[in-house]
Every structure is written in C-alpha cells, then in structure tokens.
Amino acid sequence: MRSFSFSNATPLWAGALPIAAIHVSYLIAASNNHVPWCNPYFDSCTSISATGRELPEFYWFKITMVISALIMIAYWRQVAIRQRSIGSSGNVIATTGTIAGIFLIVYVLALGIEGDLFRLQRRIGVILYFTLTYLAQLMGVSWLWQNGYRGLPVRIMLSLCILCLVIGVSSLSAEIMTTWHDQVEDAVEWILALILMLYFIVSYWAWKMTDA
C-alpha cells in the first residue's frame, strides 16, 4: 500500500474551532440574556443561529465561523492533494467540500441582518452547508474504505456518517408526519453540527494512519 503524509493539524482545526466557536458564542449570548441557559442538545431551547445574532457575540460568531469555513475549504483541498498523490482524483470531493464552505460563509455573513432576502440566504446557506459537507465526508470515508484503509478511525468516521444520515432522515420524516418536530428541531441542528465537526477531528488520526 502506498503511503503519503498528512502531518499538519488542519483536520483538528476544521473540527475543533467551530465547536469552540458555537459553544463560546452560546455562553456569551446566555450571559447577556440573549438566549436561555439550558442544554441545547437536549432541551432544544435555542438554535445555533440565535447564539450569534446579538452584540457582543455577533462579532465573535462571525469572525470565528468565517475562519472555520476557510479552514474547512483548506481541509478539502488537502484531501484532494493527498488523493492525487497516490493516483486518485480528488476533484469531486474537494469541489463538494469547497462549495459547502462557501455556503457556510454566505450563511454567516447574512446572519443578524434583517430582511426576507437575507433570511432566504441564511436558509439556503445553512441547508447546503450541512448537505454538501455530509456528502463530501461520506465520499471521503468511502474513498478510504475502498482503498483498504479500514482502521478504527475510519470505522468511527463511517459510523458518524451513518448516524448523521439516520438522524437527518428521522428528522425529515418527523417534520413531514408529525406536529412535534418544531420542538426538537434546534436540538437536531446542534447534534448534526457536532457530528460533522467530530468527523473532521477523527479524520486527523485516520489520515495519519495512512502514512504507514
């Protein structure tokens, strides 16, 4: 099996920075009574967007999330480079991930601005960010699996993709067939965001294992 290097910490930053960004933003917002004190993963008491709409958390959220999006774009470009280094084309994965990062920036920049147009931009941005990031991650772990990389980190990445799909499909089904989906929608958003970020972090060790 051919090897390649993935020694920098871009995957760690791609996952850890947005996790820190949204949780610190929540703490700032709650401290200023802009959102309630709660556990958003279980209480579904506030959306991620709500933690970055008011001052002073507004600036923290925008700056850190734009930086996070740029790091995610860099991550997918690095994945493509390493795929090409062993004879595979990484253009589809890199393009999908890059577009996802761009839509995250669109969402973040439109956050906190009033008007139907910006509300539409936020909705489109966040939906396409989640969807395209998931597709890029799924393609990434599929590529690893098909090329014989099936160690524990890759299995965890695959499990995260499956979990994300199950939660997403269940949430969509609940939205269509039930009247209580709105009560858990915010919690689903927090959980899905965390799963996507954990994928980046775990991928650091998965790619490191491919050096051998």
PDB file of C-alpha atoms in Angstrom:
ATOM      1  CA  MET A   1       0.000   0.000   0.000  1.00  0.00           C
ATOM      2  CA  ARG A   2       1.397   3.357  -0.989  1.00  0.00           C
ATOM      3  CA  SER A   3       1.756   5.959   1.709  1.00  0.00           C
ATOM      4  CA  PHE A   4       1.500   9.700   1.932  1.00  0.00           C
ATOM      5  CA  SER A   5       1.875  12.318   4.622  1.00  0.00           C
ATOM      6  CA  PHE A   6      -0.869  14.227   6.349  1.00  0.00           C
ATOM      7  CA  SER A   7       1.152  15.663   9.204  1.00  0.00           C
ATOM      8  CA  ASN A   8      -0.403  19.116   9.701  1.00  0.00           C
ATOM      9  CA  ALA A   9      -3.247  19.829  12.075  1.00  0.00           C
ATOM     10  CA  THR A  10      -5.765  21.230   9.588  1.00  0.00           C
ATOM     11  CA  PRO A  11      -8.341  18.475  10.340  1.00  0.00           C
ATOM     12  CA  LEU A  12      -8.146  19.228  14.048  1.00  0.00           C
ATOM     13  CA  TRP A  13      -8.684  22.940  13.442  1.00  0.00           C
ATOM     14  CA  ALA A  14     -11.503  22.212  10.972  1.00  0.00           C
ATOM     15  CA  GLY A  15     -13.402  20.396  13.710  1.00  0.00           C
ATOM     16  CA  ALA A  16     -12.285  21.967  16.972  1.00  0.00           C
ATOM     17  CA  LEU A  17     -12.545  25.640  16.019  1.00  0.00           C
ATOM     18  CA  PRO A  18     -16.241  25.622  15.016  1.00  0.00           C
ATOM     19  CA  ILE A  19     -17.088  23.521  18.079  1.00  0.00           C
ATOM     20  CA  ALA A  20     -15.386  26.111  20.269  1.00  0.00           C
ATOM     21  CA  ALA A  21     -16.914  28.957  18.265  1.00  0.00           C
ATOM     22  CA  ILE A  22     -20.555  27.969  18.683  1.00  0.00           C
ATOM     23  CA  HIS A  23     -20.231  26.937  22.327  1.00  0.00           C
ATOM     24  CA  VAL A  24     -18.377  30.086  23.368  1.00  0.00           C
ATOM     25  CA  SER A  25     -20.914  32.111  21.390  1.00  0.00           C
ATOM     26  CA  TYR A  26     -23.699  30.357  23.276  1.00  0.00           C
ATOM     27  CA  LEU A  27     -22.075  31.161  26.625  1.00  0.00           C
ATOM     28  CA  ILE A  28     -21.678  34.815  25.690  1.00  0.00           C
ATOM     29  CA  ALA A  29     -25.262  35.019  24.444  1.00  0.00           C
ATOM     30  CA  ALA A  30     -26.672  33.305  27.525  1.00  0.00           C
ATOM     31  CA  SER A  31     -24.592  35.514  29.825  1.00  0.00           C
ATOM     32  CA  ASN A  32     -26.207  38.538  28.193  1.00  0.00           C
ATOM     33  CA  ASN A  33     -29.718  37.025  28.383  1.00  0.00           C
ATOM     34  CA  HIS A  34     -29.982  36.788  24.602  1.00  0.00           C
ATOM     35  CA  VAL A  35     -30.705  33.047  24.782  1.00  0.00           C
ATOM     36  CA  PRO A  36     -31.833  30.924  27.755  1.00  0.00           C
ATOM     37  CA  TRP A  37     -29.471  28.934  29.946  1.00  0.00           C
ATOM     38  CA  CYS A  38     -30.052  25.310  29.007  1.00  0.00           C
ATOM     39  CA  ASN A  39     -28.559  22.263  27.327  1.00  0.00           C
ATOM     40  CA  PRO A  40     -29.342  22.924  23.650  1.00  0.00           C
ATOM     41  CA  TYR A  41     -28.584  19.301  22.733  1.00  0.00           C
ATOM     42  CA  PHE A  42     -31.416  18.030  24.911  1.00  0.00           C
ATOM     43  CA  ASP A  43     -33.662  20.991  25.699  1.00  0.00           C
ATOM     44  CA  SER A  44     -33.854  22.284  22.105  1.00  0.00           C
ATOM     45  CA  CYS A  45     -34.080  25.726  23.655  1.00  0.00           C
ATOM     46  CA  THR A  46     -32.162  27.768  21.098  1.00  0.00           C
ATOM     47  CA  SER A  47     -30.784  27.473  17.605  1.00  0.00           C
ATOM     48  CA  ILE A  48     -27.119  27.838  16.725  1.00  0.00           C
ATOM     49  CA  SER A  49     -28.003  30.946  14.731  1.00  0.00           C
ATOM     50  CA  ALA A  50     -29.584  32.595  17.762  1.00  0.00           C
ATOM     51  CA  THR A  51     -26.265  32.467  19.607  1.00  0.00           C
ATOM     52  CA  GLY A  52     -24.694  34.845  17.086  1.00  0.00           C
ATOM     53  CA  ARG A  53     -27.365  37.440  16.329  1.00  0.00           C
ATOM     54  CA  GLU A  54     -26.799  40.000  19.074  1.00  0.00           C
ATOM     55  CA  LEU A  55     -23.838  42.029  20.287  1.00  0.00           C
ATOM     56  CA  PRO A  56     -21.233  41.197  21.527  1.00  0.00           C
ATOM     57  CA  GLU A  57     -21.428  37.532  20.463  1.00  0.00           C
ATOM     58  CA  PHE A  58     -22.331  38.702  16.949  1.00  0.00           C
ATOM     59  CA  TYR A  59     -18.724  39.598  16.148  1.00  0.00           C
ATOM     60  CA  TRP A  60     -17.226  36.513  17.799  1.00  0.00           C
ATOM     61  CA  PHE A  61     -19.557  34.204  15.914  1.00  0.00           C
ATOM     62  CA  LYS A  62     -18.997  35.804  12.518  1.00  0.00           C
ATOM     63  CA  ILE A  63     -15.209  36.016  12.774  1.00  0.00           C
ATOM     64  CA  THR A  64     -14.631  32.517  14.131  1.00  0.00           C
ATOM     65  CA  MET A  65     -17.112  30.844  11.801  1.00  0.00           C
ATOM     66  CA  VAL A  66     -15.736  32.531   8.674  1.00  0.00           C
ATOM     67  CA  ILE A  67     -12.248  31.394   9.711  1.00  0.00           C
ATOM     68  CA  SER A  68     -13.659  27.911  10.343  1.00  0.00           C
ATOM     69  CA  ALA A  69     -15.183  27.842   6.849  1.00  0.00           C
ATOM     70  CA  LEU A  70     -11.865  28.817   5.286  1.00  0.00           C
ATOM     71  CA  ILE A  71     -10.079  26.089   7.236  1.00  0.00           C
ATOM     72  CA  MET A  72     -12.672  23.542   6.079  1.00  0.00           C
ATOM     73  CA  ILE A  73     -12.061  24.599   2.482  1.00  0.00           C
ATOM     74  CA  ALA A  74      -8.316  24.157   3.044  1.00  0.00           C
ATOM     75  CA  TYR A  75      -9.022  20.727   4.544  1.00  0.00           C
ATOM     76  CA  TRP A  76     -10.830  19.515   1.448  1.00  0.00           C
ATOM     77  CA  ARG A  77      -8.109  20.876  -0.817  1.00  0.00           C
ATOM     78  CA  GLN A  78      -5.514  18.958   1.193  1.00  0.00           C
ATOM     79  CA  VAL A  79      -7.595  15.799   0.974  1.00  0.00           C
ATOM     80  CA  ALA A  80      -7.609  16.171  -2.829  1.00  0.00           C
ATOM     81  CA  ILE A  81      -3.837  16.676  -2.934  1.00  0.00           C
ATOM     82  CA  ARG A  82      -3.239  13.511  -0.947  1.00  0.00           C
ATOM     83  CA  GLN A  83      -5.673  11.546  -3.069  1.00  0.00           C
ATOM     84  CA  ARG A  84      -3.850  12.633  -6.196  1.00  0.00           C
ATOM     85  CA  SER A  85      -0.521  11.749  -4.611  1.00  0.00           C
ATOM     86  CA  ILE A  86      -1.494   8.073  -4.692  1.00  0.00           C
ATOM     87  CA  GLY A  87      -3.069   8.194  -8.113  1.00  0.00           C
ATOM     88  CA  SER A  88      -6.690   9.056  -7.332  1.00  0.00           C
ATOM     89  CA  SER A  89      -8.690  12.074  -8.410  1.00  0.00           C
ATOM     90  CA  GLY A  90      -9.966  14.129  -5.504  1.00  0.00           C
ATOM     91  CA  ASN A  91     -11.695  16.809  -7.562  1.00  0.00           C
ATOM     92  CA  VAL A  92     -15.273  15.766  -6.781  1.00  0.00           C
ATOM     93  CA  ILE A  93     -14.743  15.561  -3.033  1.00  0.00           C
ATOM     94  CA  ALA A  94     -12.734  18.778  -2.904  1.00  0.00           C
ATOM     95  CA  THR A  95     -15.258  20.668  -5.023  1.00  0.00           C
ATOM     96  CA  THR A  96     -18.192  19.475  -2.933  1.00  0.00           C
ATOM     97  CA  GLY A  97     -16.456  20.381   0.318  1.00  0.00           C
ATOM     98  CA  THR A  98     -15.313  23.746  -1.024  1.00  0.00           C
ATOM     99  CA  ILE A  99     -18.829  24.693  -2.128  1.00  0.00           C
ATOM    100  CA  ALA A 100     -20.090  23.678   1.328  1.00  0.00           C
ATOM    101  CA  GLY A 101     -17.557  26.023   2.934  1.00  0.00           C
ATOM    102  CA  ILE A 102     -18.612  28.865   0.642  1.00  0.00           C
ATOM    103  CA  PHE A 103     -22.252  28.415   1.621  1.00  0.00           C
ATOM    104  CA  LEU A 104     -21.255  28.441   5.290  1.00  0.00           C
ATOM    105  CA  ILE A 105     -19.683  31.849   4.692  1.00  0.00           C
ATOM    106  CA  VAL A 106     -22.872  33.001   2.918  1.00  0.00           C
ATOM    107  CA  TYR A 107     -24.918  31.918   5.935  1.00  0.00           C
ATOM    108  CA  VAL A 108     -22.603  33.551   8.475  1.00  0.00           C
ATOM    109  CA  LEU A 109     -22.378  36.871   6.636  1.00  0.00           C
ATOM    110  CA  ALA A 110     -26.179  37.060   6.297  1.00  0.00           C
ATOM    111  CA  LEU A 111     -26.731  36.258   9.974  1.00  0.00           C
ATOM    112  CA  GLY A 112     -28.150  39.118  12.020  1.00  0.00           C
ATOM    113  CA  ILE A 113     -29.251  41.178   9.009  1.00  0.00           C
ATOM    114  CA  GLU A 114     -32.975  41.847   8.713  1.00  0.00           C
ATOM    115  CA  GLY A 115     -34.942  41.280   5.535  1.00  0.00           C
ATOM    116  CA  ASP A 116     -36.517  38.443   3.571  1.00  0.00           C
ATOM    117  CA  LEU A 117     -33.607  38.259   1.143  1.00  0.00           C
ATOM    118  CA  PHE A 118     -31.065  37.714   3.906  1.00  0.00           C
ATOM    119  CA  ARG A 119     -33.392  35.252   5.630  1.00  0.00           C
ATOM    120  CA  LEU A 120     -33.518  33.276   2.394  1.00  0.00           C
ATOM    121  CA  GLN A 121     -29.721  33.455   2.066  1.00  0.00           C
ATOM    122  CA  ARG A 122     -29.326  32.120   5.596  1.00  0.00           C
ATOM    123  CA  ARG A 123     -31.704  29.243   4.957  1.00  0.00           C
ATOM    124  CA  ILE A 124     -30.108  28.281   1.655  1.00  0.00           C
ATOM    125  CA  GLY A 125     -26.624  28.694   3.097  1.00  0.00           C
ATOM    126  CA  VAL A 126     -27.147  26.502   6.146  1.00  0.00           C
ATOM    127  CA  ILE A 127     -29.060  23.771   4.268  1.00  0.00           C
ATOM    128  CA  LEU A 128     -26.436  23.495   1.528  1.00  0.00           C
ATOM    129  CA  TYR A 129     -23.584  23.677   4.040  1.00  0.00           C
ATOM    130  CA  PHE A 130     -24.930  20.735   6.029  1.00  0.00           C
ATOM    131  CA  THR A 131     -25.908  18.728   2.944  1.00  0.00           C
ATOM    132  CA  LEU A 132     -22.732  19.232   0.925  1.00  0.00           C
ATOM    133  CA  THR A 133     -20.419  18.794   3.909  1.00  0.00           C
ATOM    134  CA  TYR A 134     -22.116  15.496   4.680  1.00  0.00           C
ATOM    135  CA  LEU A 135     -21.789  14.354   1.062  1.00  0.00           C
ATOM    136  CA  ALA A 136     -18.097  15.300   0.977  1.00  0.00           C
ATOM    137  CA  GLN A 137     -17.485  13.445   4.237  1.00  0.00           C
ATOM    138  CA  LEU A 138     -19.360  10.397   3.004  1.00  0.00           C
ATOM    139  CA  MET A 139     -17.361  10.360  -0.229  1.00  0.00           C
ATOM    140  CA  GLY A 140     -14.150  10.830   1.735  1.00  0.00           C
ATOM    141  CA  VAL A 141     -14.715   7.895   4.052  1.00  0.00           C
ATOM    142  CA  SER A 142     -15.948   5.798   1.122  1.00  0.00           C
ATOM    143  CA  TRP A 143     -12.706   6.503  -0.722  1.00  0.00           C
ATOM    144  CA  LEU A 144     -10.661   5.479   2.311  1.00  0.00           C
ATOM    145  CA  TRP A 145     -12.658   2.277   2.711  1.00  0.00           C
ATOM    146  CA  GLN A 146     -12.377   1.346  -0.953  1.00  0.00           C
ATOM    147  CA  ASN A 147      -8.613   1.867  -0.858  1.00  0.00           C
ATOM    148  CA  GLY A 148      -8.153  -0.511   2.054  1.00  0.00           C
ATOM    149  CA  TYR A 149      -7.982   1.982   4.926  1.00  0.00           C
ATOM    150  CA  ARG A 150     -10.288   0.347   7.454  1.00  0.00           C
ATOM    151  CA  GLY A 151      -8.726   1.032  10.830  1.00  0.00           C
ATOM    152  CA  LEU A 152     -10.633   2.225  13.885  1.00  0.00           C
ATOM    153  CA  PRO A 153     -10.628   5.944  12.960  1.00  0.00           C
ATOM    154  CA  VAL A 154     -12.092   5.181   9.525  1.00  0.00           C
ATOM    155  CA  ARG A 155     -14.731   2.961  11.122  1.00  0.00           C
ATOM    156  CA  ILE A 156     -15.610   5.803  13.514  1.00  0.00           C
ATOM    157  CA  MET A 157     -15.874   8.221  10.579  1.00  0.00           C
ATOM    158  CA  LEU A 158     -18.184   5.785   8.791  1.00  0.00           C
ATOM    159  CA  SER A 159     -20.275   5.385  11.948  1.00  0.00           C
ATOM    160  CA  LEU A 160     -20.586   9.171  12.244  1.00  0.00           C
ATOM    161  CA  CYS A 161     -21.808   9.357   8.638  1.00  0.00           C
ATOM    162  CA  ILE A 162     -24.377   6.627   9.274  1.00  0.00           C
ATOM    163  CA  LEU A 163     -25.521   8.307  12.495  1.00  0.00           C
ATOM    164  CA  CYS A 164     -25.842  11.635  10.708  1.00  0.00           C
ATOM    165  CA  LEU A 165     -27.947  10.019   7.978  1.00  0.00           C
ATOM    166  CA  VAL A 166     -30.228   8.264  10.474  1.00  0.00           C
ATOM    167  CA  ILE A 167     -30.811  11.471  12.451  1.00  0.00           C
ATOM    168  CA  GLY A 168     -31.333  13.527   9.304  1.00  0.00           C
ATOM    169  CA  VAL A 169     -33.837  11.112   7.755  1.00  0.00           C
ATOM    170  CA  SER A 170     -35.652  10.699  11.083  1.00  0.00           C
ATOM    171  CA  SER A 171     -35.883  14.462  11.494  1.00  0.00           C
ATOM    172  CA  LEU A 172     -37.193  14.931   7.962  1.00  0.00           C
ATOM    173  CA  SER A 173     -39.762  12.167   8.470  1.00  0.00           C
ATOM    174  CA  ALA A 174     -40.863  13.711  11.761  1.00  0.00           C
ATOM    175  CA  GLU A 175     -41.227  17.109  10.086  1.00  0.00           C
ATOM    176  CA  ILE A 176     -43.480  15.621   7.407  1.00  0.00           C
ATOM    177  CA  MET A 177     -45.552  13.243   9.515  1.00  0.00           C
ATOM    178  CA  THR A 178     -45.761  14.802  12.996  1.00  0.00           C
ATOM    179  CA  THR A 179     -46.692  18.045  14.700  1.00  0.00           C
ATOM    180  CA  TRP A 180     -43.944  17.978  17.337  1.00  0.00           C
ATOM    181  CA  HIS A 181     -40.888  18.302  15.082  1.00  0.00           C
ATOM    182  CA  ASP A 182     -40.521  22.032  15.796  1.00  0.00           C
ATOM    183  CA  GLN A 183     -39.991  21.177  19.455  1.00  0.00           C
ATOM    184  CA  VAL A 184     -36.804  19.227  18.696  1.00  0.00           C
ATOM    185  CA  GLU A 185     -35.572  20.969  15.543  1.00  0.00           C
ATOM    186  CA  ASP A 186     -32.967  23.101  17.310  1.00  0.00           C
ATOM    187  CA  ALA A 187     -31.539  20.127  19.204  1.00  0.00           C
ATOM    188  CA  VAL A 188     -31.241  18.174  15.942  1.00  0.00           C
ATOM    189  CA  GLU A 189     -29.302  21.073  14.441  1.00  0.00           C
ATOM    190  CA  TRP A 190     -26.842  21.113  17.349  1.00  0.00           C
ATOM    191  CA  ILE A 191     -26.369  17.347  17.224  1.00  0.00           C
ATOM    192  CA  LEU A 192     -25.832  17.213  13.466  1.00  0.00           C
ATOM    193  CA  ALA A 193     -23.347  20.089  13.609  1.00  0.00           C
ATOM    194  CA  LEU A 194     -21.387  18.315  16.347  1.00  0.00           C
ATOM    195  CA  ILE A 195     -21.294  15.059  14.357  1.00  0.00           C
ATOM    196  CA  LEU A 196     -19.947  16.850  11.273  1.00  0.00           C
ATOM    197  CA  MET A 197     -17.232  18.534  13.335  1.00  0.00           C
ATOM    198  CA  LEU A 198     -16.248  15.302  15.079  1.00  0.00           C
ATOM    199  CA  TYR A 199     -15.730  13.729  11.649  1.00  0.00           C
ATOM    200  CA  PHE A 200     -13.022  16.307  10.877  1.00  0.00           C
ATOM    201  CA  ILE A 201     -11.283  15.660  14.190  1.00  0.00           C
ATOM    202  CA  VAL A 202     -11.336  11.876  13.836  1.00  0.00           C
ATOM    203  CA  SER A 203     -10.130  12.158  10.241  1.00  0.00           C
ATOM    204  CA  TYR A 204      -6.839  13.562  11.559  1.00  0.00           C
ATOM    205  CA  TRP A 205      -5.990  10.167  13.023  1.00  0.00           C
ATOM    206  CA  ALA A 206      -7.456   8.310  10.056  1.00  0.00           C
ATOM    207  CA  TRP A 207      -5.225  10.149   7.613  1.00  0.00           C
ATOM    208  CA  LYS A 208      -2.215   9.810   9.913  1.00  0.00           C
ATOM    209  CA  MET A 209      -2.693   6.037   9.892  1.00  0.00           C
ATOM    210  CA  THR A 210      -2.442   6.011   6.107  1.00  0.00           C
ATOM    211  CA  ASP A 211       1.192   7.134   6.421  1.00  0.00           C
ATOM    212  CA  ALA A 212       2.198   3.596   7.353  1.00  0.00           C
TER     213      ALA A 212
END
